[in-house]
Short mmCIF file of C-alpha atoms (C1' of nucleotides) in Angstrom, two decimals:
data_model
loop_
_atom_site.label_atom_id
_atom_site.label_comp_id
_atom_site.label_asym_id
_atom_site.label_seq_id
_atom_site.Cartn_x
_atom_site.Cartn_y
_atom_site.Cartn_z
CA MET A 1 89.83 114.77 112.93
CA LEU A 2 89.04 112.98 109.72
CA GLY A 3 87.59 114.05 106.41
CA LEU A 4 85.79 112.07 103.76
CA VAL A 5 86.26 113.36 100.23
CA ASP A 6 83.77 111.90 97.79
CA GLY A 7 83.44 112.54 94.06
CA ASN A 8 79.88 113.61 93.21
CA ASN A 9 78.08 111.11 90.93
CA PHE A 10 81.58 109.95 90.19
CA TYR A 11 81.28 107.92 86.98
CA ALA A 12 78.85 110.39 85.44
CA SER A 13 81.23 113.24 86.33
CA CYS A 14 84.15 111.35 84.74
CA GLU A 15 82.21 111.03 81.50
CA ARG A 16 81.62 114.79 81.55
CA VAL A 17 85.27 115.71 81.93
CA PHE A 18 86.10 114.88 78.33
CA ASP A 19 82.66 115.27 76.75
CA ALA A 20 81.36 118.78 77.30
CA SER A 21 78.11 117.95 75.54
CA LEU A 22 77.12 115.94 78.63
CA ARG A 23 77.31 118.91 81.01
CA GLY A 24 73.92 119.99 82.28
CA GLN A 25 72.39 116.88 80.75
CA PRO A 26 70.82 113.82 82.44
CA VAL A 27 73.71 111.34 82.25
CA VAL A 28 73.39 107.70 83.27
CA VAL A 29 76.25 105.21 83.39
CA LEU A 30 75.29 101.55 83.02
CA SER A 31 76.76 98.46 84.63
CA ASN A 32 78.64 95.90 82.56
CA ASN A 33 76.46 94.46 79.83
CA ASP A 34 74.56 97.75 79.79
CA GLY A 35 72.22 96.37 82.45
CA CYS A 36 71.57 98.65 85.42
CA ALA A 37 72.07 102.33 86.28
CA ILE A 38 75.20 102.57 88.45
CA ALA A 39 75.77 106.33 88.33
CA ARG A 40 73.43 109.21 87.61
CA SER A 41 73.95 112.92 87.20
CA SER A 42 71.68 115.14 89.31
CA GLU A 43 69.52 115.80 86.21
CA CYS A 44 69.13 112.04 85.75
CA LYS A 45 68.13 111.56 89.39
CA ALA A 46 65.56 114.32 88.94
CA LEU A 47 63.99 112.29 86.14
CA GLY A 48 63.38 109.49 88.63
CA VAL A 49 66.01 106.97 87.51
CA LYS A 50 66.93 104.88 90.55
CA MET A 51 70.32 103.57 91.61
CA GLY A 52 70.68 99.98 90.43
CA GLN A 53 67.55 100.14 88.33
CA PRO A 54 67.59 97.96 85.20
CA ILE A 55 67.64 100.47 82.38
CA HIS A 56 64.99 98.59 80.39
CA GLU A 57 62.58 99.25 83.28
CA VAL A 58 62.91 103.02 82.83
CA PRO A 59 59.91 104.27 80.84
CA THR A 60 60.75 104.89 77.19
CA HIS A 61 59.86 108.59 77.25
CA ILE A 62 62.35 109.10 80.09
CA ARG A 63 65.00 106.89 78.54
CA ARG A 64 64.90 108.94 75.37
CA GLN A 65 66.01 112.03 77.32
CA LEU A 66 69.02 110.30 78.87
CA LYS A 67 72.62 110.48 77.76
CA VAL A 68 73.60 106.86 78.21
CA ARG A 69 77.16 105.59 78.69
CA SER A 70 78.51 102.07 79.19
CA ALA A 71 80.81 101.71 82.21
CA ASN A 72 84.39 102.68 81.30
CA PHE A 73 86.42 101.59 84.30
CA ALA A 74 89.77 102.32 82.64
CA LEU A 75 88.77 106.00 82.49
CA TYR A 76 87.29 106.12 86.01
CA GLY A 77 90.26 104.37 87.60
CA ASP A 78 92.70 106.76 85.98
CA LEU A 79 90.80 109.90 87.05
CA SER A 80 90.44 108.46 90.54
CA GLY A 81 94.23 108.22 90.81
CA ARG A 82 94.56 111.87 89.83
CA VAL A 83 92.10 112.95 92.53
CA VAL A 84 94.05 110.97 95.12
CA SER A 85 97.32 112.58 94.11
CA VAL A 86 95.84 116.02 94.78
CA LEU A 87 94.73 114.85 98.22
CA ARG A 88 98.18 113.47 99.03
CA ASP A 89 99.63 116.93 98.37
CA LEU A 90 97.23 118.64 100.76
CA PHE A 91 96.76 116.24 103.68
CA PRO A 92 99.23 114.50 106.01
CA ALA A 93 97.61 111.08 105.47
CA VAL A 94 95.15 109.61 102.96
CA GLU A 95 93.24 106.33 102.92
CA VAL A 96 91.86 105.41 99.52
CA TYR A 97 88.57 103.81 100.49
CA SER A 98 87.03 103.21 97.08
CA ILE A 99 87.31 104.42 93.51
CA ASP A 100 85.50 107.66 94.42
CA GLU A 101 86.09 108.11 98.15
CA SER A 102 89.11 108.83 100.32
CA PHE A 103 89.45 109.46 104.02
CA VAL A 104 91.96 112.19 104.88
CA SER A 105 93.58 113.21 108.15
CA PHE A 106 93.37 116.78 109.47
CA ASP A 107 96.17 116.15 111.96
CA GLY A 108 98.24 119.30 112.37
CA ILE A 109 95.59 121.50 110.76
CA PRO A 110 94.08 123.93 113.32
CA ALA A 111 90.36 123.54 113.92
CA ASP A 112 89.57 126.97 112.47
CA GLN A 113 91.44 126.08 109.27
CA ARG A 114 89.69 122.80 108.47
CA GLU A 115 86.92 124.20 106.36
CA ARG A 116 89.32 126.40 104.45
CA VAL A 117 91.65 123.46 103.64
CA ALA A 118 88.68 121.28 102.68
CA GLY A 119 87.44 124.00 100.37
CA GLN A 120 90.89 124.33 98.84
CA ALA A 121 90.93 120.59 98.15
CA ARG A 122 87.58 120.81 96.39
CA GLU A 123 88.70 123.70 94.25
CA ARG A 124 91.99 122.15 93.29
CA ILE A 125 90.42 118.79 92.41
CA MET A 126 87.86 120.57 90.26
CA LYS A 127 90.49 122.67 88.53
CA TRP A 128 93.05 119.91 87.97
CA THR A 129 90.79 116.93 87.21
CA GLY A 130 87.34 118.35 86.45
CA ILE A 131 85.69 116.20 89.12
CA PRO A 132 83.29 117.94 91.56
CA CYS A 133 83.47 116.61 95.09
CA CYS A 134 82.31 117.23 98.66
CA VAL A 135 84.04 116.93 102.02
CA GLY A 136 82.58 115.70 105.31
CA ILE A 137 84.48 116.26 108.54
CA GLY A 138 84.11 114.50 111.88
CA SER A 139 86.00 112.88 114.73
CA THR A 140 85.33 109.35 113.41
CA LYS A 141 84.95 107.80 109.98
CA THR A 142 81.23 107.29 110.54
CA LEU A 143 80.75 110.96 111.45
CA ALA A 144 82.85 112.12 108.49
CA LYS A 145 80.67 109.99 106.21
CA LEU A 146 77.57 111.56 107.71
CA GLY A 147 79.04 115.04 107.23
CA ASN A 148 79.71 114.21 103.60
CA LYS A 149 76.09 113.30 103.12
CA ARG A 150 75.06 116.72 104.35
CA ALA A 151 77.83 118.49 102.43
CA LYS A 152 76.23 117.26 99.19
CA THR A 153 73.25 119.51 99.92
CA THR A 154 75.16 122.69 100.83
CA ASP A 155 76.64 125.43 98.67
CA SER A 156 80.06 125.21 100.27
CA GLY A 157 80.29 121.45 99.72
CA VAL A 158 81.91 121.11 103.14
CA GLU A 159 80.22 120.07 106.39
CA GLU A 160 81.66 119.30 109.80
CA ILE A 161 79.78 117.24 112.38
CA THR A 162 80.52 118.91 115.69
CA GLY A 163 77.89 117.60 118.06
CA ASP A 164 74.88 115.42 118.77
CA HIS A 165 72.39 118.08 117.75
CA GLN A 166 73.22 117.40 114.09
CA LEU A 167 72.53 113.67 114.35
CA GLN A 168 68.78 114.08 114.62
CA ASP A 169 68.70 115.44 111.08
CA PHE A 170 69.75 112.08 109.61
CA ALA A 171 67.55 109.04 109.07
CA VAL A 172 69.06 105.92 110.63
CA GLY A 173 69.44 104.48 107.14
CA ASP A 174 71.79 107.35 106.23
CA VAL A 175 74.36 106.03 108.68
CA TRP A 176 77.34 104.19 107.19
CA GLY A 177 76.94 100.51 108.04
CA VAL A 178 73.14 100.61 108.30
CA GLY A 179 71.70 99.04 105.18
CA ARG A 180 68.12 98.53 104.06
CA LYS A 181 67.41 95.46 106.20
CA TRP A 182 68.69 96.93 109.41
CA ALA A 183 67.11 100.33 108.77
CA ALA A 184 63.73 98.61 108.53
CA LYS A 185 64.31 96.50 111.62
CA LEU A 186 65.55 99.48 113.64
CA GLY A 187 62.66 101.59 112.42
CA ALA A 188 60.20 98.99 113.67
CA GLU A 189 61.75 99.36 117.11
CA GLY A 190 61.35 103.13 117.02
CA ILE A 191 64.98 103.88 116.22
CA LEU A 192 64.45 106.31 113.38
CA THR A 193 67.32 108.80 113.38
CA ALA A 194 71.08 108.68 113.76
CA LEU A 195 70.57 110.30 117.17
CA ASP A 196 68.18 107.51 118.22
CA LEU A 197 70.81 104.97 117.25
CA ALA A 198 73.53 106.81 119.16
CA ASN A 199 71.34 106.91 122.27
CA THR A 200 69.90 103.39 122.30
CA SER A 201 70.98 100.77 124.85
CA PRO A 202 74.35 99.34 123.75
CA ASP A 203 73.67 95.92 125.27
CA ALA A 204 70.35 95.47 123.50
CA LEU A 205 71.87 96.65 120.25
CA ARG A 206 74.80 94.27 120.58
CA ALA A 207 72.49 91.33 121.35
CA ARG A 208 70.10 91.99 118.51
CA TYR A 209 72.42 93.17 115.74
CA GLY A 210 75.91 91.99 116.65
CA VAL A 211 79.21 93.73 117.12
CA VAL A 212 79.23 95.47 113.75
CA LEU A 213 76.35 97.77 114.58
CA ALA A 214 77.60 98.16 118.15
CA ARG A 215 80.80 99.63 116.72
CA THR A 216 78.82 101.93 114.46
CA GLN A 217 77.00 103.22 117.52
CA LEU A 218 80.29 103.99 119.28
CA GLU A 219 81.53 105.83 116.21
CA LEU A 220 78.37 107.95 116.19
CA GLN A 221 79.15 108.84 119.80
CA GLY A 222 82.59 109.99 118.71
CA VAL A 223 84.53 106.90 119.84
CA ALA A 224 86.75 105.84 116.93
CA CYS A 225 86.67 102.11 116.18
CA GLY A 226 88.44 102.32 112.82
CA GLN A 227 91.64 104.24 112.20
CA LEU A 228 92.92 105.70 108.96
CA GLU A 229 94.58 102.86 107.02
CA GLU A 230 97.12 104.27 104.62
CA SER A 231 98.23 100.95 103.16
CA GLU A 232 95.72 98.60 101.68
CA PRO A 233 95.53 95.22 103.45
CA ASP A 234 96.30 92.19 101.29
CA ARG A 235 93.39 90.70 99.44
CA LYS A 236 91.88 87.47 100.67
CA GLN A 237 90.37 86.57 97.35
CA ILE A 238 90.32 87.79 93.77
CA VAL A 239 87.22 87.29 91.68
CA VAL A 240 86.53 87.87 87.99
CA SER A 241 83.01 87.24 86.79
CA ARG A 242 80.81 88.53 84.01
CA SER A 243 77.34 88.11 82.68
CA PHE A 244 77.38 87.12 79.02
CA GLY A 245 76.01 89.37 76.32
CA ARG A 246 73.74 86.48 75.37
CA GLU A 247 72.97 83.01 76.59
CA VAL A 248 75.62 80.42 75.89
CA VAL A 249 74.89 76.73 75.42
CA GLU A 250 78.01 74.98 74.16
CA LEU A 251 80.79 73.74 76.42
CA ASP A 252 83.48 75.28 74.20
CA ASP A 253 82.00 78.75 74.59
CA VAL A 254 81.52 78.46 78.33
CA ALA A 255 85.07 77.12 78.68
CA GLN A 256 86.43 79.97 76.59
CA ALA A 257 84.74 82.55 78.81
CA VAL A 258 86.06 80.83 81.95
CA ALA A 259 89.56 80.76 80.43
CA THR A 260 89.37 84.50 79.79
CA PHE A 261 88.33 85.17 83.40
CA ALA A 262 91.05 82.85 84.76
CA ILE A 263 93.71 84.71 82.77
CA ARG A 264 92.46 88.09 83.98
CA ALA A 265 92.30 86.88 87.59
CA SER A 266 95.90 85.62 87.35
CA GLU A 267 97.01 89.02 86.05
CA LYS A 268 95.37 90.76 88.99
CA LEU A 269 97.03 88.27 91.31
CA ARG A 270 100.52 89.03 89.99
CA ALA A 271 99.86 92.77 89.98
CA ARG A 272 99.53 92.47 93.76
CA SER A 273 102.47 90.07 94.12
CA LEU A 274 100.25 87.33 95.48
CA SER A 275 99.95 83.61 94.90
CA ALA A 276 96.75 81.57 95.00
CA GLY A 277 96.29 78.37 96.95
CA GLY A 278 93.04 77.40 95.29
CA VAL A 279 90.82 78.04 92.29
CA TRP A 280 87.06 78.32 92.32
CA VAL A 281 84.75 78.31 89.29
CA TRP A 282 81.01 78.76 89.05
CA LEU A 283 78.37 78.89 86.33
CA ASP A 284 74.90 80.42 86.37
CA THR A 285 71.85 80.14 84.18
CA ASN A 286 69.61 83.22 83.90
CA PRO A 287 67.68 83.56 87.19
CA PHE A 288 65.35 86.19 85.71
CA LYS A 289 64.05 83.90 83.01
CA SER A 290 61.02 82.24 84.54
CA GLY A 291 60.32 78.77 83.24
CA ALA A 292 63.92 78.19 82.14
CA LYS A 293 65.74 75.26 83.73
CA GLN A 294 68.10 76.62 86.36
CA TYR A 295 71.56 75.31 87.22
CA HIS A 296 74.10 77.05 89.47
CA PRO A 297 77.07 74.75 89.92
CA SER A 298 80.12 75.88 91.90
CA ARG A 299 83.28 73.94 92.62
CA ALA A 300 86.73 74.67 94.05
CA MET A 301 90.07 72.86 94.14
CA GLN A 302 93.34 73.39 95.95
CA LEU A 303 96.58 73.79 94.04
CA ILE A 304 99.37 71.49 95.25
CA THR A 305 101.53 74.52 95.95
CA PRO A 306 100.41 78.15 95.77
CA SER A 307 100.97 79.58 92.32
CA ALA A 308 100.75 82.80 90.33
CA ASP A 309 101.26 81.04 87.00
CA THR A 310 98.41 81.59 84.57
CA ARG A 311 99.01 78.16 83.06
CA GLU A 312 98.29 76.38 86.33
CA VAL A 313 95.24 78.49 87.16
CA LEU A 314 93.96 78.02 83.64
CA ALA A 315 94.40 74.24 83.65
CA MET A 316 92.54 73.92 86.92
CA ALA A 317 89.76 76.29 85.87
CA GLN A 318 89.30 74.34 82.66
CA ALA A 319 89.16 71.03 84.52
CA LEU A 320 86.56 72.49 86.89
CA VAL A 321 84.32 73.89 84.17
CA ARG A 322 84.41 70.61 82.27
CA SER A 323 83.49 68.68 85.38
CA MET A 324 80.47 70.90 86.08
CA TYR A 325 79.13 71.62 82.62
CA ARG A 326 75.83 69.96 81.77
CA LYS A 327 74.35 69.95 78.33
CA GLY A 328 70.89 71.42 77.86
CA TYR A 329 71.21 74.59 79.95
CA ALA A 330 71.48 78.16 78.73
CA TYR A 331 74.32 79.75 80.68
CA LYS A 332 74.21 83.49 81.38
CA LYS A 333 77.13 84.08 83.70
CA ALA A 334 80.35 82.51 84.90
CA GLY A 335 83.09 83.40 87.33
CA VAL A 336 86.56 82.45 88.48
CA GLY A 337 87.84 83.05 92.01
CA LEU A 338 91.34 82.72 93.36
CA LEU A 339 91.41 81.67 97.02
CA ASP A 340 93.83 81.32 99.93
CA LEU A 341 96.01 84.16 98.70
CA SER A 342 99.46 84.64 100.16
CA PRO A 343 102.33 86.98 99.36
CA CYS A 344 104.69 85.57 96.72
CA GLY A 345 107.77 83.91 98.09
CA THR A 346 106.46 83.11 101.55
CA GLN A 347 104.79 79.82 100.80
CA GLN A 348 105.87 76.47 102.00
CA SER A 349 106.82 74.36 98.99
CA ASP A 350 105.83 70.76 98.51
CA LEU A 351 108.62 68.29 99.08
CA PHE A 352 107.72 66.28 96.00
CA ALA A 353 106.40 68.94 93.64
CA SER A 354 109.00 70.63 91.50
CA VAL A 355 108.48 74.34 90.90
CA ASP A 356 109.27 75.44 87.37
CA PRO A 357 111.94 78.14 87.81
CA ARG A 358 111.07 79.60 84.41
CA SER A 359 107.51 80.34 85.50
CA THR A 360 108.22 83.68 87.16
CA LYS A 361 110.20 84.94 84.18
CA LEU A 362 107.63 83.77 81.68
CA MET A 363 104.81 85.48 83.56
CA ALA A 364 106.86 88.69 83.84
CA VAL A 365 107.38 88.76 80.07
CA LEU A 366 103.70 88.09 79.52
CA ASP A 367 102.66 90.92 81.83
CA GLN A 368 105.18 93.39 80.43
CA THR A 369 104.13 92.66 76.88
CA ASN A 370 100.46 93.11 77.66
CA ARG A 371 101.10 96.31 79.59
CA ARG A 372 103.06 97.75 76.71
CA PHE A 373 100.95 96.63 73.77
CA GLY A 374 97.53 96.32 75.38
CA ARG A 375 95.70 93.63 77.27
CA GLY A 376 95.48 90.37 75.37
CA SER A 377 98.37 91.18 72.98
CA MET A 378 100.05 88.01 74.17
CA GLY A 379 97.76 85.33 75.46
CA PHE A 380 96.51 81.79 75.46
CA ALA A 381 94.81 79.92 72.66
CA SER A 382 92.06 78.67 74.98
CA ALA A 383 90.84 82.22 75.48
CA HIS A 384 90.81 83.64 71.99
CA ARG A 385 88.53 86.64 71.72
CA PRO A 386 84.83 85.96 71.37
CA LYS A 387 83.25 86.67 68.02
CA PRO A 388 80.76 89.53 68.10
CA GLY A 389 77.40 88.25 69.25
CA GLN A 390 79.01 85.51 71.32
CA TRP A 391 79.40 85.71 75.09
CA ALA A 392 81.21 89.07 75.05
CA MET A 393 79.44 91.68 77.12
CA ARG A 394 77.38 94.41 75.57
CA GLN A 395 78.92 97.88 75.73
CA GLU A 396 76.99 99.81 73.17
CA HIS A 397 77.61 103.26 74.63
CA LEU A 398 81.27 103.07 75.59
CA SER A 399 83.23 106.32 75.68
CA PRO A 400 86.89 106.43 74.62
CA SER A 401 89.62 105.65 77.17
CA TYR A 402 90.88 109.22 76.84
CA THR A 403 93.65 108.93 79.38
CA THR A 404 94.89 105.34 79.10
CA LYS A 405 95.00 104.46 75.40
CA TRP A 406 97.17 106.30 72.88
CA ASP A 407 94.79 105.71 70.01
CA GLN A 408 91.87 107.16 71.98
CA LEU A 409 93.32 110.51 73.04
CA LEU A 410 90.96 113.43 72.78
CA LYS A 411 91.54 115.25 69.50
CA VAL A 412 91.49 119.04 69.62
CA ARG A 413 91.08 120.33 66.16
"C1'" DT B 1 65.18 91.59 73.64
"C1'" DC B 2 67.09 93.75 78.24
"C1'" DT B 3 68.37 92.62 85.21
"C1'" DG B 4 76.57 94.37 87.47
"C1'" DG B 5 80.79 93.14 89.71
"C1'" DG B 6 83.94 92.88 93.51
"C1'" DG B 7 84.77 92.86 98.13
"C1'" DT B 8 84.58 92.31 103.74
"C1'" DC B 9 83.04 90.64 108.18
"C1'" DC B 10 80.10 88.12 111.44
"C1'" DT B 11 77.25 84.31 113.05
"C1'" DA B 12 75.33 79.86 113.55
"C1'" DG B 13 75.65 75.16 113.19
"C1'" DG B 14 77.90 70.83 112.33
"C1'" DA B 15 81.91 67.82 112.53
"C1'" DC B 16 85.51 66.65 115.01
"C1'" DC B 17 89.04 66.62 118.81
"C1'" DC B 18 90.53 65.67 123.74
"C1'" DT C 1 65.59 58.68 136.16
"C1'" DC C 2 70.33 60.04 134.76
"C1'" DT C 3 73.88 61.84 129.39
"C1'" DG C 4 80.38 67.22 130.35
"C1'" DG C 5 83.01 70.91 128.98
"C1'" DG C 6 85.87 73.28 126.09
"C1'" DG C 7 87.98 73.98 121.98
"C1'" DT C 8 88.97 74.37 116.62
"C1'" DC C 9 87.83 74.35 111.89
"C1'" DC C 10 84.83 74.61 108.09
"C1'" DT C 11 80.81 76.05 105.54
"C1'" DA C 12 76.71 78.47 104.39
"C1'" DG C 13 74.16 82.33 104.75
"C1'" DG C 14 73.32 86.99 105.69
"C1'" DA C 15 74.46 91.57 106.47
"C1'" DC C 16 77.06 95.45 104.88
"C1'" DC C 17 80.09 98.50 101.58
"C1'" DC C 18 81.24 100.84 96.89
#
DNA sequence: TCTGGGGTCCTAGGACCC
DNA sequence: TCTGGGGTCCTAGGACCC
């Protein structure tokens, strides 16, 4: 049996841990650039703010009642790790599925003890981290996810899916793996509930929707298609992209943003002990601005040998942005991707390319320095920090990084 | 004024090979 | 009139997830 433990309104709950004035209040956390609602407290949902809704579309009289926060991923990531460490103490195996969700194994826990252990996990997480969460239990991941959905509406915060009779209570769109498009298409064919989906003809489903939904159907029937994965599989690509706080016109500014993203992507690469075989850069004008000239160039290049050296990634990213940049457009977003990732030290080297043996050491010093003194303490001239009002993203409602920055610790008078 | 970011997998179609 | 069969690789697009 599997459980899914999911932090309720996770980012909003994180903001409340250290700021008691937010408790009981309608809290909304905004995406980067303070654009869209990406987490809402229950009070905020009750006011009608939708997931993903651009905050400027929320009527002013509602917006005035909201406690608004800019996304603070340093804080959320740290609290997420603390939740996971509680789970690792209580369960024989844990798969960290996302920043706010983990699958856990109930192996070795008697059936009549599951709800008690799940309840204990909830209590301990609440007590030790301040994050409220719910637990869904089922024989497959898909059923555990469904149970979690129901658990959110119960007092106990724990729900086990034990049989088909429960499936009819869920709309087909509630099922993990059934998104908006497929829910509409299935609905048009009369498949309206999770039970309908479980009972429909497998061959027709496979033909019309492909193997992904066919697997989901099996999981609803209790046939596990995905196991608990305790170790994270290696990444296939690493992407860093941001919208700009304002439109950017000049090549130097666009190039500076791309340099910043390339440096960050290289850091993420080394943190996972990977090397990149290629670099990919793209630029975007503002698609929401009707009448503005649009331009969405995208270009990739292979490195001669896979590398984790920021200098090589940076040089290639700069060459790419310069080759794509066109004067006369207002750029709103850019991104850098690292492709063809492979574990460090396993690559085939080029017979004629010499690898700089000092590279690994230099990058290690760079990373250590930035870990110790803060990101960007040691860097590259091509990515010097943007002046306020330049391309830097807007974060007007950012809370302190209470748990990850010494100078931002909570002060208790 | 204002519209996120980071991933995965599958499928179809074209180019190319023998 | 008639025009094979089987395979790989790559890319673009679409679906999904958080």
